[in-house]
Structure formats: structure tokens, C-alpha cells
Amino acid sequence: MPPDNPHTASTGRPPRHDGWRTLQRFLPYLWPRDNPDLRWRIVVSCVLILLSTGIQMALPFALKWAVDAMNVTGPRVVTAVMLLVLAYSAGRFTGVAFDNVRNIVFERVGQEATRKLAEHVFARLHRLSMRFHLARRTGEVTKVIERGTKSIDTMLYFMLFNIAPTVLQLVIVAGIFWYNFGWDLVGATALAVVAYIWVTRAITDWRTHLREQMNRLDGQALARAVDSLLNYETVKYFGAEAREERRYSEATRAYADAAVSSENSLGLLNIAQALVVNLLMAGALAQTAWGWAHGAYTAGQLVFVQAYLTQLFRPLDLLGMVYRTIRQGLTDMAEMFRLIDTQVEVADVPGAPALVVKRAHVTFDNVVFGYEPDRTILHGLSFEVPAGSRVAIVGPSGAGKSTIGRLMFRFYDPSSGRILIDGQDIRLVTQASLRAALGIVPQDSVLFNDTIGYNIAYGREGADAVEVAAAAQGAAIGDLLARLPQGLDTEVGERGLKLSGGEKQRVAIARTLVKNPPILLFDEATSALDTRTEQDILGTLRVIAANRTTISIAHRLSTIVDSDTILVIDQGRLAEHGSHADLLRHDGLYAEMWARQAAESSEDDLVEAAQ
């Protein structure tokens, strides 16, 4: 993702964007080649716009003819006037009906465009690397998507149903005025429209800056209030109530001043718009009245001019809001397209085959990797995990243990070296087939806000109820489910039951059992659990690890003493390897870590006994 513009960060103004390029990027979503129904809806909507505009342009003629006819007496004239008045009312109703039918017809187009674009962005986000997701806040990314997709419908409405009809009306009115009154009125109207647009844009830009400043100060006031209340005890400790009230008062006063300026600018905008409109109206009506006084025009033409000018400037009254909305919408859409354009760091090579796992033999061959170019984590790391063996990886914090798991799942690619499974370089096979062959029980098992059954079945798409129940029994959560009235249908997460750490780990184990992969990775799966729960979980892990290639990344050495091989990683290099007994005899880093943890365990036991 490109870095934020420093100008944007300092001023709070939206970044610059190429409006035409953004619209060109969006057009394929608006005019889908694979959906003729939606294209027909667009055509019908455009026809309804033309019909509605034509009716609106004809209404002043009916009013003019009715007024002119009222200067003549006779029963036929009365009938004609009544018909013209009825036609005027019917035309107004028909115009409104066409506008709303147009909205009904077009609604599906806008929603489908929004849906497809949102789905495209969502799919793109899942293809981006872990580096991107760790660097960007989730809330920030979702906000970009939300603003971008929400702006589409509003932008489409204003551009197609406000700006386009207004431009069409301007052209038609110019032709009508030229035919009936000559170039003078056309020139005056054009000058007034240009002045109206210029005034609206200039004041709206100013108002936008004031509004952004107001929102920033509002956020600052809220942040100070929340920060102060969250630190309630600290405020009390230091007797800083008056200081906090003063800081909050300063923030609210600044917000109030900005809010007053913003609202006052709206009044100034309305006054400036009204001045332009009424100057034109006064000049046009005065010219028509002067012509009527000299017999050049009829009384109906006075009404005719007034009706057209009122009708013309009615949609222009919304110009400030329309301009601001479209500009902000283009900014939001451009930001979303920048999200789509983010380079995919880890991608399948063209024509990559699926990984074929026969023996599940894992090899790290001189792997070099760093999250940043100037900070290397793994320095030429090489080791092998024979098929069906249980290998543990230990080492001090920051040695690169968890990085090994991330590289195996290909969340990142090594800077150099290779990672092989059964002799196949994982960079040359599809990511989907690679991850299908790997199962993981992480340190912090995150569950979806759904049922326990859904979370277990998430291990493999299409898993049936029998497989889910068998996995639950295999993960030793049958007793938990028996105590729950709804069993597997029990909701967990924020909306439902809160599971303990051990229970969440068992759900994660069951999920992995449903997946049934040939290679298992335990990434410090018990480090956050108490001793009793840890032993229970370890017993379950040993059962499911049978007949599989297993890699355990561990912090507590007592959990991996029965491993076939223990790899000791130090500063991204393989420092030692061997069985637990061999490493203790070697009296190296592993023996030092073992002695330290044994001493800590003894101290913990003494503290427990004292309590």
C-alpha cells in the first residue's frame, strides 16, 4: 500500500485524485458485459430521464398558453384554459412518476455495482500478504471499503439523475430562450449559471475545509474525554481534575468556534446563491415586462420566463451538496482503488501445480528471511523433519521460531533458500494445495462469532455433522458439549458463550482434526494455559499427532521432552539439535534454558505452597 500523503496527514484534507481515471475504473462495474439485464435497466433509466426532462420543459408552455388565453373571453376559451391547467398538473405528476420509476429501475444497477466492487475488494484483501495486514489497521482498511462502497450509490444518483438532467435542461432552455427572446436572455442566463457555479464551488471548498477542521476538533475533544475517563485513577492520584476539565474545555471551545464558522458559511452560501438567482430573475422579468409594455411580449411570456428560471435553478440549489458529495465520493473511491492496486507480495507462479504429499518430509534449505530489508531474522537456516517424526523447535524470544511457521504456510517468501515438502519447493506449487496439507494449532486460537459446530467444521469446507462430532470427541470436548443445552449449536464469541483458553484450544484442535492434514504445526499451543490444562491439551495433541509429521514450536521445554528431535534456534541459526537427553549432555544453550525454566518452576511451586 502506498504510504499516506504527508500533506494529507498534516492538514486533514483528502488526497488528490484523478477523477476521470477513477470514473474509468468504475465504468466496468456500472456497465457489466456479462449482465444484459442490468444494461437494459440503464437504457430504460436514461429513456425515463429524457421523458421526464421533456415533460418538465413542456410545462411552462402550458402555463404560458393558459395565461395568454385568460385575456380572451368565451366558453371555448374557458375550456381551453381548464384543459391547459389540467395538462400542467398532469405533467407535473407524470414527471414525478417518471423520476421515481427511474429510481426503481436503476436501484438494482447501483446495488449490483456496489456489491461487485465490494466483493472484488474483499477478495483482494484476502490475497494480500500478512505484511500488509500487519502494517495496516483492520479498522482503517474496513473504513476505506465502507466509505468507498457507500459513495458509489450516492455518486451515481447525483451524476446521472441530477447533473446530467440539469445540463440537458440548460441546453434546452438556452434554445427556447434564443427562439423566443433572442441572445440577450441566453447570454444573461449563461452568465448567471457560470457565476452561480463559481460562487458555489468557491464557498463549498472553503466550507469543506471548515467542516474538516470542525470534525478534527470534535474528534480531539472526544479523545480527550475518553482518555481522561479511562485514566480516572491516575487523575485522582495526582489531583488533576481541574487540569483535565481545563483541557476538555479548551477542546470543546475550539470545536464550538469551528462549528459556528461552518454553519455561518452555509448561510453565506445560501445568500450568495440567492443573490445570483434573483439578480438574473429580476433582469429577465424586467426585460419581459418592458417588452410587454411595448407590445412585444404577452403576459403569458412573463410567467413563461419565471417558470423556466425557477425550474432551471431548482436542481442548482443542490449544487453545493452535489459538488461536495461527488468530490468526496471520488476521493473515497480512489482510495479504495488504491487498495485494490496494492501489489500481491506472495502469488502463485503461472501454471503452478498442486502440492503432492506422499511422505510429508519437510526440509529447510539455507533459508534467509527478514521482515524488513535491514533486519534479517533467519540466517541460512537448514534442517530436516523426516516423515512421521515429531520435531520441536525451541529457542530464546526473537530467535525466529514463529517465523518458521509463517514461512511454511507461505505467508512470506524467503529472501533466499528453499522450503521443500517431499522435495517440492513450496514457492512453485499452489498456495491452496500447500495450506491444505498443513494444519496448525496456534497459541491464541481465534474463534468466529458463530456456533461451536461452525468453528469446528471450518477446518474443511463440506464437513458433515458426523465428521464434526467425531472431531469434537477426538479433541476431548465431548464433556463440554454434553453440559451445554444446545451442544454443537451453542453460540460462542462476543454474542454467545465465552470459552476458556483450554476450551478454545480444544475447538482449534477439533478444527484441525476435521481438516486431517498430513503435517501438523503446534505454534506454542499451550504457552498461555495453566499447568493442569496444559497437560490435558498435551495429551490430546500427542494422540492426534500419531502417524503425522509434527512440528512443535515451544516456549516451555517441559512440553517437548518426548520429541524425536529438538532443534535449538538462536538468532536465526540452528545452534543445536538432538534428543532431550543428548542436548542436556551437551550442556549448551538448551541445557541453560532447561535449568533456568526448572528454577522458575521451583519458585512458582514455592509461591503456590505459601499461598
Tab-separated table of N, CA and C in Angstrom, residues 42-184:
chain	number	residue	atom	x	y	z
A	42	ILE	N	-30.166	0.279	-17.331
A	42	ILE	CA	-29.524	1.573	-17.536
A	42	ILE	C	-30.153	2.295	-18.723
A	43	VAL	N	-30.399	1.561	-19.813
A	43	VAL	CA	-31.019	2.165	-21.001
A	43	VAL	C	-32.415	2.691	-20.662
A	44	VAL	N	-33.203	1.884	-19.974
A	44	VAL	CA	-34.563	2.307	-19.606
A	44	VAL	C	-34.505	3.536	-18.698
A	45	SER	N	-33.544	3.565	-17.769
A	45	SER	CA	-33.400	4.717	-16.881
A	45	SER	C	-33.079	5.978	-17.670
A	46	CYS	N	-32.192	5.853	-18.658
A	46	CYS	CA	-31.856	7.017	-19.486
A	46	CYS	C	-33.058	7.501	-20.294
A	47	VAL	N	-33.859	6.562	-20.812
A	47	VAL	CA	-35.074	6.944	-21.548
A	47	VAL	C	-36.037	7.681	-20.625
A	48	LEU	N	-36.178	7.189	-19.387
A	48	LEU	CA	-37.069	7.849	-18.425
A	48	LEU	C	-36.551	9.239	-18.064
A	49	ILE	N	-35.224	9.402	-18.012
A	49	ILE	CA	-34.661	10.740	-17.767
A	49	ILE	C	-35.042	11.687	-18.895
A	50	LEU	N	-34.914	11.207	-20.135
A	50	LEU	CA	-35.275	12.044	-21.281
A	50	LEU	C	-36.758	12.389	-21.274
A	51	LEU	N	-37.617	11.409	-20.982
A	51	LEU	CA	-39.057	11.665	-20.935
A	51	LEU	C	-39.405	12.659	-19.846
A	52	SER	N	-38.822	12.463	-18.648
A	52	SER	CA	-39.100	13.373	-17.538
A	52	SER	C	-38.629	14.788	-17.856
A	53	THR	N	-37.428	14.895	-18.464
A	53	THR	CA	-36.910	16.217	-18.830
A	53	THR	C	-37.780	16.874	-19.888
A	54	GLY	N	-38.225	16.090	-20.884
A	54	GLY	CA	-39.088	16.631	-21.929
A	54	GLY	C	-40.395	17.166	-21.359
A	55	ILE	N	-40.994	16.415	-20.429
A	55	ILE	CA	-42.250	16.867	-19.816
A	55	ILE	C	-42.024	18.152	-19.026
A	56	GLN	N	-40.927	18.204	-18.248
A	56	GLN	CA	-40.647	19.400	-17.459
A	56	GLN	C	-40.414	20.623	-18.359
A	57	MET	N	-39.774	20.398	-19.497
A	57	MET	CA	-39.533	21.506	-20.414
A	57	MET	C	-40.821	21.981	-21.106
A	58	ALA	N	-41.806	21.112	-21.199
A	58	ALA	CA	-43.061	21.486	-21.860
A	58	ALA	C	-44.027	22.191	-20.922
A	59	LEU	N	-43.852	21.996	-19.596
A	59	LEU	CA	-44.829	22.548	-18.642
A	59	LEU	C	-44.961	24.075	-18.728
A	60	PRO	N	-43.864	24.848	-18.809
A	60	PRO	CA	-44.034	26.306	-18.902
A	60	PRO	C	-44.839	26.744	-20.129
A	61	PHE	N	-44.777	25.988	-21.229
A	61	PHE	CA	-45.592	26.339	-22.396
A	61	PHE	C	-47.073	26.254	-22.060
A	62	ALA	N	-47.478	25.194	-21.347
A	62	ALA	CA	-48.886	25.061	-20.968
A	62	ALA	C	-49.317	26.221	-20.086
A	63	LEU	N	-48.437	26.612	-19.150
A	63	LEU	CA	-48.770	27.722	-18.259
A	63	LEU	C	-48.865	29.033	-19.049
A	64	LYS	N	-47.948	29.231	-19.995
A	64	LYS	CA	-47.963	30.457	-20.817
A	64	LYS	C	-49.242	30.535	-21.635
A	65	TRP	N	-49.598	29.449	-22.303
A	65	TRP	CA	-50.797	29.450	-23.128
A	65	TRP	C	-52.050	29.666	-22.289
A	66	ALA	N	-52.071	29.115	-21.079
A	66	ALA	CA	-53.237	29.303	-20.212
A	66	ALA	C	-53.376	30.764	-19.809
A	67	VAL	N	-52.258	31.412	-19.452
A	67	VAL	CA	-52.317	32.823	-19.041
A	67	VAL	C	-52.723	33.704	-20.223
A	68	ASP	N	-52.131	33.436	-21.394
A	68	ASP	CA	-52.492	34.230	-22.572
A	68	ASP	C	-53.954	34.027	-22.937
A	69	ALA	N	-54.471	32.822	-22.788
A	69	ALA	CA	-55.872	32.549	-23.133
A	69	ALA	C	-56.829	33.239	-22.182
A	70	MET	N	-56.365	33.495	-20.943
A	70	MET	CA	-57.254	34.140	-19.965
A	70	MET	C	-57.546	35.596	-20.326
A	71	ASN	N	-56.778	36.156	-21.291
A	71	ASN	CA	-57.069	37.520	-21.743
A	71	ASN	C	-58.209	37.563	-22.745
A	72	VAL	N	-58.675	36.384	-23.171
A	72	VAL	CA	-59.770	36.297	-24.141
A	72	VAL	C	-60.966	35.681	-23.444
A	73	THR	N	-62.187	36.157	-23.767
A	73	THR	CA	-63.402	35.622	-23.144
A	73	THR	C	-64.102	34.669	-24.095
A	74	GLY	N	-64.991	33.835	-23.519
A	74	GLY	CA	-65.758	32.888	-24.320
A	74	GLY	C	-65.691	31.497	-23.699
A	75	PRO	N	-66.775	30.711	-23.917
A	75	PRO	CA	-66.820	29.377	-23.308
A	75	PRO	C	-65.710	28.458	-23.820
A	76	ARG	N	-65.363	28.558	-25.075
A	76	ARG	CA	-64.303	27.692	-25.599
A	76	ARG	C	-62.954	28.032	-24.973
A	77	VAL	N	-62.761	29.316	-24.724
A	77	VAL	CA	-61.512	29.743	-24.105
A	77	VAL	C	-61.411	29.180	-22.693
A	78	VAL	N	-62.537	29.229	-21.962
A	78	VAL	CA	-62.553	28.681	-20.590
A	78	VAL	C	-62.186	27.201	-20.623
A	79	THR	N	-62.781	26.497	-21.593
A	79	THR	CA	-62.474	25.059	-21.715
A	79	THR	C	-60.999	24.831	-22.019
A	80	ALA	N	-60.473	25.657	-22.920
A	80	ALA	CA	-59.054	25.513	-23.272
A	80	ALA	C	-58.151	25.805	-22.083
A	81	VAL	N	-58.502	26.858	-21.330
A	81	VAL	CA	-57.701	27.197	-20.145
A	81	VAL	C	-57.737	26.058	-19.133
A	82	MET	N	-58.960	25.501	-18.920
A	82	MET	CA	-59.082	24.396	-17.962
A	82	MET	C	-58.263	23.192	-18.403
A	83	LEU	N	-58.302	22.903	-19.695
A	83	LEU	CA	-57.520	21.765	-20.202
A	83	LEU	C	-56.020	22.009	-20.043
A	84	LEU	N	-55.597	23.235	-20.331
A	84	LEU	CA	-54.183	23.552	-20.175
A	84	LEU	C	-53.742	23.455	-18.716
A	85	VAL	N	-54.593	23.938	-17.797
A	85	VAL	CA	-54.258	23.857	-16.364
A	85	VAL	C	-54.188	22.399	-15.917
A	86	LEU	N	-55.167	21.601	-16.390
A	86	LEU	CA	-55.146	20.178	-16.055
A	86	LEU	C	-53.921	19.482	-16.653
A	87	ALA	N	-53.565	19.871	-17.887
A	87	ALA	CA	-52.376	19.288	-18.526
A	87	ALA	C	-51.120	19.655	-17.752
A	88	TYR	N	-51.074	20.898	-17.257
A	88	TYR	CA	-49.925	21.322	-16.458
A	88	TYR	C	-49.803	20.467	-15.199
A	89	SER	N	-50.907	20.257	-14.496
A	89	SER	CA	-50.886	19.445	-13.270
A	89	SER	C	-50.542	17.986	-13.580
A	90	ALA	N	-51.153	17.472	-14.684
A	90	ALA	CA	-50.859	16.086	-15.065
A	90	ALA	C	-49.386	15.925	-15.442
A	91	GLY	N	-48.832	16.941	-16.106
A	91	GLY	CA	-47.426	16.881	-16.486
A	91	GLY	C	-46.510	16.863	-15.274
A	92	ARG	N	-46.851	17.685	-14.280
A	92	ARG	CA	-46.050	17.684	-13.048
A	92	ARG	C	-46.081	16.313	-12.378
A	93	PHE	N	-47.282	15.710	-12.320
A	93	PHE	CA	-47.399	14.383	-11.713
A	93	PHE	C	-46.626	13.336	-12.521
A	94	THR	N	-46.746	13.415	-13.853
A	94	THR	CA	-46.058	12.438	-14.708
A	94	THR	C	-44.550	12.546	-14.557
A	95	GLY	N	-44.044	13.788	-14.452
A	95	GLY	CA	-42.607	13.976	-14.261
A	95	GLY	C	-42.122	13.327	-12.970
A	96	VAL	N	-42.890	13.532	-11.883
A	96	VAL	CA	-42.539	12.904	-10.602
A	96	VAL	C	-42.607	11.384	-10.710
A	97	ALA	N	-43.654	10.876	-11.384
A	97	ALA	CA	-43.810	9.428	-11.535
A	97	ALA	C	-42.641	8.832	-12.329
A	98	PHE	N	-42.261	9.506	-13.432
A	98	PHE	CA	-41.134	9.015	-14.233
A	98	PHE	C	-39.836	8.998	-13.415
A	99	ASP	N	-39.634	10.048	-12.599
A	99	ASP	CA	-38.422	10.106	-11.783
A	99	ASP	C	-38.362	8.937	-10.806
A	100	ASN	N	-39.487	8.631	-10.182
A	100	ASN	CA	-39.482	7.546	-9.199
A	100	ASN	C	-39.421	6.168	-9.855
A	101	VAL	N	-40.069	6.012	-11.012
A	101	VAL	CA	-39.942	4.746	-11.743
A	101	VAL	C	-38.493	4.550	-12.183
A	102	ARG	N	-37.861	5.652	-12.595
A	102	ARG	CA	-36.442	5.601	-12.959
A	102	ARG	C	-35.603	5.135	-11.778
A	103	ASN	N	-35.873	5.667	-10.585
A	103	ASN	CA	-35.135	5.242	-9.398
A	103	ASN	C	-35.343	3.753	-9.122
A	104	ILE	N	-36.589	3.289	-9.291
A	104	ILE	CA	-36.893	1.874	-9.052
A	104	ILE	C	-36.142	0.989	-10.033
A	105	VAL	N	-36.147	1.396	-11.296
A	105	VAL	CA	-35.473	0.601	-12.328
A	105	VAL	C	-33.965	0.579	-12.100
A	106	PHE	N	-33.399	1.725	-11.691
A	106	PHE	CA	-31.946	1.843	-11.604
A	106	PHE	C	-31.383	1.302	-10.289
A	107	GLU	N	-32.226	1.140	-9.269
A	107	GLU	CA	-31.726	0.738	-7.958
A	107	GLU	C	-30.915	-0.547	-8.018
A	108	ARG	N	-31.382	-1.516	-8.793
A	108	ARG	CA	-30.670	-2.790	-8.905
A	108	ARG	C	-29.273	-2.580	-9.506
A	109	VAL	N	-29.155	-1.634	-10.455
A	109	VAL	CA	-27.856	-1.371	-11.087
A	109	VAL	C	-26.863	-0.854	-10.050
A	110	GLY	N	-27.294	0.141	-9.265
A	110	GLY	CA	-26.403	0.700	-8.260
A	110	GLY	C	-25.994	-0.315	-7.215
A	111	GLN	N	-26.962	-1.112	-6.758
A	111	GLN	CA	-26.658	-2.103	-5.729
A	111	GLN	C	-25.725	-3.192	-6.263
A	112	GLU	N	-25.939	-3.621	-7.502
A	112	GLU	CA	-25.081	-4.652	-8.082
A	112	GLU	C	-23.657	-4.126	-8.290
A	113	ALA	N	-23.544	-2.874	-8.735
A	113	ALA	CA	-22.211	-2.289	-8.903
A	113	ALA	C	-21.493	-2.208	-7.562
A	114	THR	N	-22.219	-1.770	-6.543
A	114	THR	CA	-21.646	-1.685	-5.201
A	114	THR	C	-21.245	-3.063	-4.703
A	115	ARG	N	-22.119	-4.048	-4.906
A	115	ARG	CA	-21.848	-5.409	-4.422
A	115	ARG	C	-20.609	-6.002	-5.097
A	116	LYS	N	-20.541	-5.883	-6.417
A	116	LYS	CA	-19.414	-6.472	-7.132
A	116	LYS	C	-18.094	-5.821	-6.751
A	117	LEU	N	-18.111	-4.499	-6.610
A	117	LEU	CA	-16.884	-3.805	-6.239
A	117	LEU	C	-16.458	-4.188	-4.822
A	118	ALA	N	-17.433	-4.264	-3.895
A	118	ALA	CA	-17.114	-4.653	-2.519
A	118	ALA	C	-16.565	-6.077	-2.473
A	119	GLU	N	-17.158	-6.991	-3.241
A	119	GLU	CA	-16.675	-8.370	-3.267
A	119	GLU	C	-15.272	-8.442	-3.862
A	120	HIS	N	-15.024	-7.619	-4.886
A	120	HIS	CA	-13.699	-7.591	-5.507
A	120	HIS	C	-12.643	-7.128	-4.496
A	121	VAL	N	-12.968	-6.068	-3.761
A	121	VAL	CA	-12.018	-5.564	-2.773
A	121	VAL	C	-11.803	-6.595	-1.666
A	122	PHE	N	-12.900	-7.221	-1.202
A	122	PHE	CA	-12.794	-8.220	-0.129
A	122	PHE	C	-11.910	-9.386	-0.566
A	123	ALA	N	-12.130	-9.868	-1.791
A	123	ALA	CA	-11.304	-10.969	-2.293
A	123	ALA	C	-9.849	-10.538	-2.425
A	124	ARG	N	-9.637	-9.304	-2.855
A	124	ARG	CA	-8.268	-8.805	-2.999
A	124	ARG	C	-7.561	-8.752	-1.651
A	125	LEU	N	-8.282	-8.331	-0.617
A	125	LEU	CA	-7.681	-8.230	0.705
A	125	LEU	C	-7.196	-9.591	1.198
A	126	HIS	N	-7.940	-10.647	0.875
A	126	HIS	CA	-7.534	-11.974	1.313
A	126	HIS	C	-6.337	-12.493	0.521
A	127	ARG	N	-6.057	-11.888	-0.636
A	127	ARG	CA	-4.891	-12.319	-1.411
A	127	ARG	C	-3.631	-11.538	-1.037
A	128	LEU	N	-3.821	-10.450	-0.301
A	128	LEU	CA	-2.653	-9.665	0.091
A	128	LEU	C	-1.878	-10.385	1.190
A	129	SER	N	-0.623	-10.013	1.332
A	129	SER	CA	0.269	-10.725	2.245
A	129	SER	C	-0.013	-10.351	3.688
A	130	MET	N	0.539	-11.166	4.580
A	130	MET	CA	0.422	-10.870	6.011
A	130	MET	C	1.115	-9.556	6.342
A	131	ARG	N	2.182	-9.227	5.611
A	131	ARG	CA	2.891	-7.972	5.855
A	131	ARG	C	1.932	-6.789	5.737
A	132	PHE	N	1.078	-6.821	4.715
A	132	PHE	CA	0.108	-5.736	4.522
A	132	PHE	C	-0.842	-5.654	5.703
A	133	HIS	N	-1.377	-6.798	6.130
A	133	HIS	CA	-2.385	-6.791	7.189
A	133	HIS	C	-1.795	-6.444	8.551
A	134	LEU	N	-0.514	-6.740	8.749
A	134	LEU	CA	0.114	-6.353	10.000
A	134	LEU	C	0.463	-4.874	10.010
A	135	ALA	N	0.706	-4.318	8.822
A	135	ALA	CA	1.097	-2.907	8.731
A	135	ALA	C	-0.108	-1.975	8.771
A	136	ARG	N	-1.249	-2.436	8.260
A	136	ARG	CA	-2.453	-1.600	8.233
A	136	ARG	C	-3.422	-2.035	9.300
A	137	ARG	N	-4.026	-1.061	9.989
A	137	ARG	CA	-5.032	-1.381	10.997
A	137	ARG	C	-6.288	-1.895	10.304
A	138	THR	N	-6.875	-2.954	10.890
A	138	THR	CA	-8.072	-3.554	10.294
A	138	THR	C	-9.198	-2.540	10.194
A	139	GLY	N	-9.376	-1.730	11.244
A	139	GLY	CA	-10.429	-0.726	11.217
A	139	GLY	C	-10.236	0.280	10.111
A	140	GLU	N	-8.982	0.641	9.849
A	140	GLU	CA	-8.670	1.592	8.783
A	140	GLU	C	-9.024	1.015	7.424
A	141	VAL	N	-8.686	-0.263	7.201
A	141	VAL	CA	-8.974	-0.907	5.919
A	141	VAL	C	-10.478	-1.035	5.708
A	142	THR	N	-11.198	-1.510	6.729
A	142	THR	CA	-12.644	-1.670	6.591
A	142	THR	C	-13.332	-0.320	6.387
A	143	LYS	N	-12.777	0.738	6.979
A	143	LYS	CA	-13.352	2.070	6.794
A	143	LYS	C	-13.180	2.526	5.352
A	144	VAL	N	-12.029	2.230	4.758
A	144	VAL	CA	-11.804	2.572	3.345
A	144	VAL	C	-12.833	1.872	2.469
A	145	ILE	N	-13.071	0.582	2.734
A	145	ILE	CA	-14.053	-0.172	1.949
A	145	ILE	C	-15.449	0.387	2.159
A	146	GLU	N	-15.785	0.659	3.416
A	146	GLU	CA	-17.129	1.157	3.728
A	146	GLU	C	-17.390	2.497	3.047
A	147	ARG	N	-16.428	3.423	3.172
A	147	ARG	CA	-16.616	4.738	2.544
A	147	ARG	C	-16.669	4.627	1.029
A	148	GLY	N	-15.793	3.798	0.459
A	148	GLY	CA	-15.751	3.660	-0.997
A	148	GLY	C	-17.016	3.080	-1.564
A	149	THR	N	-17.549	2.019	-0.941
A	149	THR	CA	-18.754	1.380	-1.465
A	149	THR	C	-19.998	2.239	-1.224
A	150	LYS	N	-20.045	2.908	-0.080
A	150	LYS	CA	-21.210	3.755	0.198
A	150	LYS	C	-21.279	4.962	-0.725
A	151	SER	N	-20.119	5.436	-1.173
A	151	SER	CA	-20.111	6.622	-2.032
A	151	SER	C	-20.616	6.311	-3.438
A	152	ILE	N	-20.584	5.041	-3.840
A	152	ILE	CA	-20.939	4.679	-5.213
A	152	ILE	C	-22.386	5.024	-5.511
A	153	ASP	N	-23.288	4.545	-4.667
A	153	ASP	CA	-24.713	4.747	-4.924
A	153	ASP	C	-25.060	6.230	-4.963
A	154	THR	N	-24.529	6.980	-4.003
A	154	THR	CA	-24.816	8.421	-3.945
A	154	THR	C	-24.249	9.139	-5.156
A	155	MET	N	-23.018	8.789	-5.537
A	155	MET	CA	-22.404	9.426	-6.701
A	155	MET	C	-23.182	9.141	-7.977
A	156	LEU	N	-23.589	7.883	-8.138
A	156	LEU	CA	-24.350	7.524	-9.327
A	156	LEU	C	-25.645	8.328	-9.401
A	157	TYR	N	-26.313	8.435	-8.260
A	157	TYR	CA	-27.592	9.153	-8.247
A	157	TYR	C	-27.396	10.611	-8.661
A	158	PHE	N	-26.427	11.278	-8.059
A	158	PHE	CA	-26.234	12.691	-8.348
A	158	PHE	C	-25.737	12.921	-9.777
A	159	MET	N	-24.819	12.077	-10.235
A	159	MET	CA	-24.248	12.281	-11.558
A	159	MET	C	-25.246	11.986	-12.675
A	160	LEU	N	-26.012	10.909	-12.515
A	160	LEU	CA	-26.948	10.523	-13.574
A	160	LEU	C	-28.288	11.235	-13.468
A	161	PHE	N	-28.740	11.487	-12.242
A	161	PHE	CA	-30.094	11.992	-12.061
A	161	PHE	C	-30.156	13.438	-11.604
A	162	ASN	N	-29.008	14.060	-11.394
A	162	ASN	CA	-29.009	15.476	-11.046
A	162	ASN	C	-28.197	16.281	-12.052
A	163	ILE	N	-26.921	15.926	-12.210
A	163	ILE	CA	-26.066	16.707	-13.099
A	163	ILE	C	-26.462	16.535	-14.559
A	164	ALA	N	-26.641	15.282	-15.004
A	164	ALA	CA	-26.976	15.048	-16.414
A	164	ALA	C	-28.291	15.722	-16.817
A	165	PRO	N	-29.409	15.554	-16.062
A	165	PRO	CA	-30.644	16.256	-16.439
A	165	PRO	C	-30.498	17.778	-16.388
A	166	THR	N	-29.708	18.279	-15.425
A	166	THR	CA	-29.534	19.731	-15.320
A	166	THR	C	-28.814	20.286	-16.548
A	167	VAL	N	-27.766	19.592	-16.983
A	167	VAL	CA	-27.048	20.021	-18.189
A	167	VAL	C	-27.978	19.974	-19.400
A	168	LEU	N	-28.784	18.909	-19.499
A	168	LEU	CA	-29.732	18.791	-20.608
A	168	LEU	C	-30.749	19.929	-20.575
A	169	GLN	N	-31.239	20.263	-19.372
A	169	GLN	CA	-32.192	21.363	-19.248
A	169	GLN	C	-31.560	22.691	-19.638
A	170	LEU	N	-30.294	22.889	-19.263
A	170	LEU	CA	-29.616	24.132	-19.633
A	170	LEU	C	-29.577	24.309	-21.145
A	171	VAL	N	-29.256	23.235	-21.853
A	171	VAL	CA	-29.188	23.303	-23.307
A	171	VAL	C	-30.572	23.604	-23.897
A	172	ILE	N	-31.586	22.912	-23.406
A	172	ILE	CA	-32.942	23.112	-23.948
A	172	ILE	C	-33.449	24.510	-23.648
A	173	VAL	N	-33.244	24.979	-22.410
A	173	VAL	CA	-33.710	26.319	-22.036
A	173	VAL	C	-32.989	27.375	-22.870
A	174	ALA	N	-31.689	27.172	-23.110
A	174	ALA	CA	-30.957	28.125	-23.945
A	174	ALA	C	-31.578	28.205	-25.335
A	175	GLY	N	-31.938	27.052	-25.893
A	175	GLY	CA	-32.575	27.056	-27.215
A	175	GLY	C	-33.934	27.732	-27.193
A	176	ILE	N	-34.720	27.455	-26.146
A	176	ILE	CA	-36.062	28.065	-26.056
A	176	ILE	C	-35.955	29.583	-25.884
A	177	PHE	N	-35.049	30.043	-25.011
A	177	PHE	CA	-34.888	31.471	-24.790
A	177	PHE	C	-34.389	32.165	-26.067
A	178	TRP	N	-33.460	31.511	-26.767
A	178	TRP	CA	-32.964	32.122	-28.001
A	178	TRP	C	-34.085	32.261	-29.031
A	179	TYR	N	-34.940	31.246	-29.157
A	179	TYR	CA	-36.016	31.274	-30.148
A	179	TYR	C	-37.064	32.330	-29.802
A	180	ASN	N	-37.355	32.486	-28.494
A	180	ASN	CA	-38.449	33.376	-28.087
A	180	ASN	C	-37.996	34.785	-27.738
A	181	PHE	N	-36.729	34.943	-27.250
A	181	PHE	CA	-36.332	36.254	-26.732
A	181	PHE	C	-35.002	36.760	-27.300
A	182	GLY	N	-34.297	35.920	-28.025
A	182	GLY	CA	-33.037	36.367	-28.596
A	182	GLY	C	-31.840	36.051	-27.702
A	183	TRP	N	-30.658	36.515	-28.167
A	183	TRP	CA	-29.407	36.148	-27.498
A	183	TRP	C	-29.204	36.857	-26.163
A	184	ASP	N	-29.870	38.004	-25.945
A	184	ASP	CA	-29.642	38.748	-24.704
A	184	ASP	C	-29.972	37.903	-23.472
